[in-house]
PDB file of C-alpha atoms in Angstrom:
ATOM      1  CA  UNK A   1      11.030 -32.586  53.823  1.00 60.00           C
ATOM      2  CA  UNK A   2      11.429 -29.671  51.257  1.00 61.00           C
ATOM      3  CA  UNK A   3       8.659 -27.404  50.466  1.00 62.00           C
ATOM      4  CA  UNK A   4       6.770 -28.074  47.467  1.00 63.00           C
ATOM      5  CA  UNK A   5       8.007 -25.969  44.265  1.00 58.00           C
ATOM      6  CA  UNK A   6       5.605 -23.208  43.185  1.00 56.00           C
ATOM      7  CA  UNK A   7       3.076 -23.932  40.550  1.00 54.00           C
ATOM      8  CA  UNK A   8       3.639 -21.623  37.622  1.00 50.00           C
ATOM      9  CA  UNK A   9       0.713 -19.519  36.696  1.00 50.00           C
ATOM     10  CA  UNK A  10      -0.979 -20.603  33.338  1.00 49.00           C
ATOM     11  CA  UNK A  11       0.072 -18.469  30.603  1.00 46.00           C
ATOM     12  CA  UNK A  12      -2.806 -16.016  29.078  1.00 44.00           C
ATOM     13  CA  UNK A  13      -4.168 -16.945  25.440  1.00 47.00           C
ATOM     14  CA  UNK A  14      -4.964 -13.279  24.702  1.00 46.00           C
ATOM     15  CA  UNK A  15      -3.622 -11.923  21.574  1.00 46.00           C
ATOM     16  CA  UNK A  16      -0.475  -9.604  21.685  1.00 44.00           C
ATOM     17  CA  UNK A  17      -1.816  -5.912  21.729  1.00 44.00           C
ATOM     18  CA  UNK A  18      -1.903  -4.068  18.754  1.00 44.00           C
ATOM     19  CA  UNK A  19       0.929  -1.265  18.579  1.00 42.00           C
ATOM     20  CA  UNK A  20       0.038   1.503  16.226  1.00 43.00           C
ATOM     21  CA  UNK A  21       2.130   4.710  15.332  1.00 44.00           C
ATOM     22  CA  UNK A  22       0.976   7.314  13.046  1.00 46.00           C
ATOM     23  CA  UNK A  23       2.280  10.492  11.712  1.00 45.00           C
ATOM     24  CA  UNK A  24      -0.243  12.837  10.572  1.00 44.00           C
ATOM     25  CA  UNK A  25      -0.326  12.924   6.357  1.00 49.00           C
ATOM     26  CA  UNK A  26       1.291  16.118   5.059  1.00 51.00           C
ATOM     27  CA  UNK A  27       0.218  16.628   1.551  1.00 50.00           C
ATOM     28  CA  UNK A  28       3.275  16.448  -1.266  1.00 49.00           C
ATOM     29  CA  UNK A  29       4.443  19.715  -2.784  1.00 52.00           C
ATOM     30  CA  UNK A  30       3.150  18.530  -6.287  1.00 51.00           C
ATOM     31  CA  UNK A  31      -0.119  17.564  -5.081  1.00 44.00           C
ATOM     32  CA  UNK A  32      -0.622  21.431  -3.422  1.00 44.00           C
ATOM     33  CA  UNK A  33       0.699  22.868  -6.766  1.00 46.00           C
ATOM     34  CA  UNK A  34      -2.086  20.823  -8.851  1.00 44.00           C
ATOM     35  CA  UNK A  35      -4.831  21.124  -6.073  1.00 43.00           C
ATOM     36  CA  UNK A  36      -7.590  22.914  -7.825  1.00 40.00           C
ATOM     37  CA  UNK A  37      -6.646  22.268 -11.409  1.00 38.00           C
ATOM     38  CA  UNK A  38      -9.049  20.099 -13.411  1.00 33.00           C
ATOM     39  CA  UNK A  39      -7.863  17.748 -15.863  1.00 35.00           C
ATOM     40  CA  UNK A  40      -8.434  14.460 -17.732  1.00 33.00           C
ATOM     41  CA  UNK A  41      -6.874  11.324 -16.916  1.00 34.00           C
ATOM     42  CA  UNK A  42      -5.177   9.724 -20.006  1.00 34.00           C
ATOM     43  CA  UNK A  43      -5.233   5.872 -20.240  1.00 36.00           C
ATOM     44  CA  UNK A  44      -2.751   4.073 -18.251  1.00 37.00           C
ATOM     45  CA  UNK A  45      -1.623   7.150 -16.125  1.00 40.00           C
ATOM     46  CA  UNK A  46      -2.166   6.708 -12.311  1.00 43.00           C
ATOM     47  CA  UNK A  47      -2.547   9.631  -9.818  1.00 47.00           C
ATOM     48  CA  UNK A  48      -0.921   8.280  -6.459  1.00 49.00           C
ATOM     49  CA  UNK A  49       2.029   9.087  -4.701  1.00 48.00           C
ATOM     50  CA  UNK A  50       2.763   8.050  -1.169  1.00 48.00           C
ATOM     51  CA  UNK A  51       1.845  11.080   1.098  1.00 46.00           C
ATOM     52  CA  UNK A  52       5.019  12.173   2.740  1.00 43.00           C
ATOM     53  CA  UNK A  53       5.224  11.433   6.298  1.00 40.00           C
ATOM     54  CA  UNK A  54       2.456   9.058   6.837  1.00 52.00           C
ATOM     55  CA  UNK A  55       3.728   5.524   8.221  1.00 54.00           C
ATOM     56  CA  UNK A  56       1.550   3.153  10.339  1.00 58.00           C
ATOM     57  CA  UNK A  57       2.895   0.284  12.023  1.00 59.00           C
ATOM     58  CA  UNK A  58       1.087  -2.679  14.094  1.00 63.00           C
ATOM     59  CA  UNK A  59       1.585  -5.797  14.981  1.00 62.00           C
ATOM     60  CA  UNK A  60      -0.981  -8.649  14.025  1.00 61.00           C
ATOM     61  CA  UNK A  61      -2.154 -11.707  16.425  1.00 60.00           C
ATOM     62  CA  UNK A  62       1.053 -13.481  15.018  1.00 65.00           C
ATOM     63  CA  UNK A  63       3.247 -10.892  15.809  1.00 64.00           C
ATOM     64  CA  UNK A  64       3.858  -9.851  12.173  1.00 69.00           C
ATOM     65  CA  UNK A  65       4.552  -6.336  11.191  1.00 71.00           C
ATOM     66  CA  UNK A  66       1.276  -4.879   9.371  1.00 80.00           C
ATOM     67  CA  UNK A  67       2.052  -1.482   7.869  1.00 87.00           C
ATOM     68  CA  UNK A  68      -0.136   1.112   6.385  1.00 91.00           C
ATOM     69  CA  UNK A  69       0.404   3.371   3.271  1.00 92.00           C
ATOM     70  CA  UNK A  70      -1.426   6.091   1.971  1.00 91.00           C
ATOM     71  CA  UNK A  71      -1.039   7.215  -1.374  1.00 91.00           C
ATOM     72  CA  UNK A  72      -2.880  10.581  -2.865  1.00 91.00           C
ATOM     73  CA  UNK A  73      -5.356   9.961  -5.481  1.00 90.00           C
ATOM     74  CA  UNK A  74      -8.021  12.363  -6.370  1.00 89.00           C
ATOM     75  CA  UNK A  75     -11.683  11.251  -5.239  1.00 91.00           C
ATOM     76  CA  UNK A  76     -12.712  11.454  -8.881  1.00 89.00           C
ATOM     77  CA  UNK A  77     -10.576   8.090  -9.729  1.00 87.00           C
ATOM     78  CA  UNK A  78     -11.756   6.001  -6.892  1.00 92.00           C
ATOM     79  CA  UNK A  79     -15.188   4.731  -8.682  1.00 91.00           C
ATOM     80  CA  UNK A  80     -13.374   2.326 -11.182  1.00 90.00           C
ATOM     81  CA  UNK A  81     -11.051   0.950  -8.134  1.00 93.00           C
ATOM     82  CA  UNK A  82     -14.095   0.548  -5.931  1.00 93.00           C
ATOM     83  CA  UNK A  83     -16.207  -1.094  -8.866  1.00 91.00           C
ATOM     84  CA  UNK A  84     -19.557  -2.075  -9.318  1.00 88.00           C
ATOM     85  CA  UNK A  85     -20.846  -2.909  -5.644  1.00 91.00           C
ATOM     86  CA  UNK A  86     -17.303  -2.855  -4.576  1.00 93.00           C
ATOM     87  CA  UNK A  87     -16.501  -5.733  -6.642  1.00 94.00           C
ATOM     88  CA  UNK A  88     -13.046  -4.293  -7.701  1.00 95.00           C
ATOM     89  CA  UNK A  89     -11.887  -3.591  -4.433  1.00 95.00           C
ATOM     90  CA  UNK A  90     -12.842  -6.559  -2.811  1.00 96.00           C
ATOM     91  CA  UNK A  91     -11.126  -8.627  -5.469  1.00 95.00           C
ATOM     92  CA  UNK A  92      -7.941  -6.535  -4.956  1.00 96.00           C
ATOM     93  CA  UNK A  93      -8.080  -7.419  -1.451  1.00 96.00           C
ATOM     94  CA  UNK A  94      -8.635 -11.025  -1.972  1.00 96.00           C
ATOM     95  CA  UNK A  95      -5.871 -11.343  -4.480  1.00 95.00           C
ATOM     96  CA  UNK A  96      -3.262  -9.318  -2.499  1.00 95.00           C
ATOM     97  CA  UNK A  97      -4.276 -10.342   1.474  1.00 95.00           C
ATOM     98  CA  UNK A  98      -3.989  -6.547   1.921  1.00 95.00           C
ATOM     99  CA  UNK A  99      -7.101  -4.107   3.329  1.00 95.00           C
ATOM    100  CA  UNK A 100      -7.887  -1.178   1.115  1.00 96.00           C
ATOM    101  CA  UNK A 101      -9.823   1.856   2.021  1.00 95.00           C
ATOM    102  CA  UNK A 102     -10.319   5.101   0.490  1.00 94.00           C
ATOM    103  CA  UNK A 103     -10.431   8.532   1.808  1.00 93.00           C
ATOM    104  CA  UNK A 104     -11.962  11.813   0.679  1.00 91.00           C
ATOM    105  CA  UNK A 105     -10.547  14.003   3.480  1.00 84.00           C
ATOM    106  CA  UNK A 106      -7.985  15.884   3.618  1.00 80.00           C
ATOM    107  CA  UNK A 107      -7.200  15.052   0.399  1.00 85.00           C
ATOM    108  CA  UNK A 108      -8.540  12.109  -1.555  1.00 91.00           C
ATOM    109  CA  UNK A 109      -6.408   8.921  -1.073  1.00 93.00           C
ATOM    110  CA  UNK A 110      -6.052   5.017  -0.872  1.00 94.00           C
ATOM    111  CA  UNK A 111      -4.727   3.455   2.163  1.00 94.00           C
ATOM    112  CA  UNK A 112      -3.514  -0.102   2.127  1.00 95.00           C
ATOM    113  CA  UNK A 113      -2.715  -1.988   4.966  1.00 94.00           C
ATOM    114  CA  UNK A 114      -0.811  -5.472   5.206  1.00 93.00           C
ATOM    115  CA  UNK A 115       2.302  -6.975   5.401  1.00 91.00           C
ATOM    116  CA  UNK A 116       5.021  -5.073   3.198  1.00 90.00           C
ATOM    117  CA  UNK A 117       4.368  -8.073   0.493  1.00 92.00           C
ATOM    118  CA  UNK A 118       0.765  -7.509   0.652  1.00 94.00           C
ATOM    119  CA  UNK A 119       1.031  -3.838   0.174  1.00 94.00           C
ATOM    120  CA  UNK A 120       3.348  -4.154  -2.742  1.00 94.00           C
ATOM    121  CA  UNK A 121       1.039  -6.545  -4.339  1.00 94.00           C
ATOM    122  CA  UNK A 122      -2.044  -4.626  -3.661  1.00 95.00           C
ATOM    123  CA  UNK A 123      -0.163  -1.239  -5.156  1.00 94.00           C
ATOM    124  CA  UNK A 124       0.503  -3.212  -8.289  1.00 94.00           C
ATOM    125  CA  UNK A 125      -3.380  -4.433  -8.379  1.00 95.00           C
ATOM    126  CA  UNK A 126      -4.488  -0.799  -8.161  1.00 95.00           C
ATOM    127  CA  UNK A 127      -2.243   0.345 -10.765  1.00 93.00           C
ATOM    128  CA  UNK A 128      -2.900  -2.187 -13.046  1.00 92.00           C
ATOM    129  CA  UNK A 129      -6.700  -2.009 -12.563  1.00 93.00           C
ATOM    130  CA  UNK A 130      -6.705   1.912 -13.009  1.00 91.00           C
ATOM    131  CA  UNK A 131      -4.741   1.347 -16.139  1.00 92.00           C
ATOM    132  CA  UNK A 132      -6.625  -1.617 -17.753  1.00 92.00           C
ATOM    133  CA  UNK A 133     -10.117  -1.932 -16.287  1.00 92.00           C
ATOM    134  CA  UNK A 134     -11.806   0.966 -18.035  1.00 92.00           C
ATOM    135  CA  UNK A 135     -10.521  -0.386 -21.560  1.00 91.00           C
ATOM    136  CA  UNK A 136     -11.382  -3.837 -20.649  1.00 90.00           C
ATOM    137  CA  UNK A 137     -15.067  -2.796 -19.751  1.00 90.00           C
ATOM    138  CA  UNK A 138     -15.452  -0.906 -23.263  1.00 89.00           C
ATOM    139  CA  UNK A 139     -14.084  -3.945 -24.961  1.00 87.00           C
ATOM    140  CA  UNK A 140     -16.641  -6.384 -23.201  1.00 87.00           C
ATOM    141  CA  UNK A 141     -19.642  -3.972 -23.846  1.00 86.00           C
ATOM    142  CA  UNK A 142     -18.935  -3.976 -27.415  1.00 85.00           C
ATOM    143  CA  UNK A 143     -18.157  -6.469 -30.023  1.00 77.00           C
ATOM    144  CA  UNK A 144     -14.480  -5.880 -30.028  1.00 79.00           C
ATOM    145  CA  UNK A 145     -13.442  -8.995 -28.319  1.00 86.00           C
ATOM    146  CA  UNK A 146     -11.275 -11.652 -30.536  1.00 88.00           C
ATOM    147  CA  UNK A 147     -10.700 -15.301 -29.528  1.00 87.00           C
ATOM    148  CA  UNK A 148      -7.541 -15.542 -27.146  1.00 88.00           C
ATOM    149  CA  UNK A 149      -7.608 -12.266 -26.395  1.00 88.00           C
ATOM    150  CA  UNK A 150      -8.594 -12.797 -22.735  1.00 88.00           C
ATOM    151  CA  UNK A 151      -6.192 -14.493 -20.392  1.00 87.00           C
ATOM    152  CA  UNK A 152      -9.037 -15.428 -17.991  1.00 86.00           C
ATOM    153  CA  UNK A 153     -11.472 -16.418 -20.867  1.00 87.00           C
ATOM    154  CA  UNK A 154      -9.713 -17.448 -23.959  1.00 87.00           C
ATOM    155  CA  UNK A 155     -12.437 -18.773 -25.775  1.00 87.00           C
ATOM    156  CA  UNK A 156     -14.405 -15.563 -25.525  1.00 84.00           C
ATOM    157  CA  UNK A 157     -15.169 -14.066 -28.725  1.00 85.00           C
ATOM    158  CA  UNK A 158     -17.362 -10.810 -29.526  1.00 82.00           C
ATOM    159  CA  UNK A 159     -19.093  -9.507 -26.078  1.00 80.00           C
ATOM    160  CA  UNK A 160     -20.566 -10.332 -23.161  1.00 83.00           C
ATOM    161  CA  UNK A 161     -24.513 -10.417 -23.392  1.00 81.00           C
ATOM    162  CA  UNK A 162     -25.037 -10.628 -19.503  1.00 84.00           C
ATOM    163  CA  UNK A 163     -24.631  -7.170 -18.560  1.00 85.00           C
ATOM    164  CA  UNK A 164     -24.130  -8.485 -14.769  1.00 87.00           C
ATOM    165  CA  UNK A 165     -21.133 -10.462 -15.811  1.00 89.00           C
ATOM    166  CA  UNK A 166     -19.370  -7.754 -17.637  1.00 90.00           C
ATOM    167  CA  UNK A 167     -17.622  -6.325 -14.456  1.00 92.00           C
ATOM    168  CA  UNK A 168     -16.687  -9.624 -12.926  1.00 93.00           C
ATOM    169  CA  UNK A 169     -15.003 -10.726 -15.957  1.00 92.00           C
ATOM    170  CA  UNK A 170     -13.051  -7.469 -16.469  1.00 92.00           C
ATOM    171  CA  UNK A 171     -11.816  -7.418 -13.182  1.00 94.00           C
ATOM    172  CA  UNK A 172     -10.682 -11.028 -13.281  1.00 93.00           C
ATOM    173  CA  UNK A 173      -8.857 -10.457 -16.511  1.00 92.00           C
ATOM    174  CA  UNK A 174      -7.292  -7.106 -15.117  1.00 93.00           C
ATOM    175  CA  UNK A 175      -5.918  -8.984 -12.144  1.00 94.00           C
ATOM    176  CA  UNK A 176      -4.609 -11.895 -14.442  1.00 92.00           C
ATOM    177  CA  UNK A 177      -2.866  -9.212 -16.706  1.00 91.00           C
ATOM    178  CA  UNK A 178      -1.243  -7.494 -13.524  1.00 91.00           C
ATOM    179  CA  UNK A 179       0.181 -10.978 -12.474  1.00 89.00           C
ATOM    180  CA  UNK A 180       1.181 -12.051 -15.567  1.00 88.00           C
ATOM    181  CA  UNK A 181       3.186  -8.682 -16.193  1.00 82.00           C
ATOM    182  CA  UNK A 182       4.810  -9.243 -12.427  1.00 76.00           C
ATOM    183  CA  UNK A 183       5.886 -12.529 -13.814  1.00 76.00           C
ATOM    184  CA  UNK A 184       7.169 -11.293 -16.935  1.00 74.00           C
ATOM    185  CA  UNK A 185       8.888  -8.338 -15.133  1.00 71.00           C
ATOM    186  CA  UNK A 186      10.781 -10.736 -12.658  1.00 69.00           C
ATOM    187  CA  UNK A 187      12.029 -12.771 -15.234  1.00 61.00           C
TER     188      UNK A 187
END
């Protein structure tokens, strides 16, 4: 009789290992030139450029590539993007699916981790929040909202009386406007 066929060993259920490659960040020549200068931020402008040489690639449990991109952004601009009790950054992470973190050293930066699509969506949200959130907060705290002006609350007129609701409404509205701008841009 023939010997029995060998029994294959069971496959491991362990997730694939995470592979990460990172080059050290180098400040862009523009940032070096502007380092130390003090200035004010004009409405709608965005400080942030991808740092030269920063690239991280890892693979998630499903094997999809997860990249990380670092944008230079002075620490003084992090506050509005973090939001009250982290509300803004949490909303951007939920809306984009990307992870967002802020770095203070060696130079202020925002780091976005996720798939290419998630990072792109998160960066659009960062730019949109930075450009519109301060103005929205001001309008919602004053008596300057006209009926139909807000996409997220079209029936709202005047101002929001509940101070705790101002940030959530402003963040929701900013996300709605960024998404609307993206749809119009792609048409």
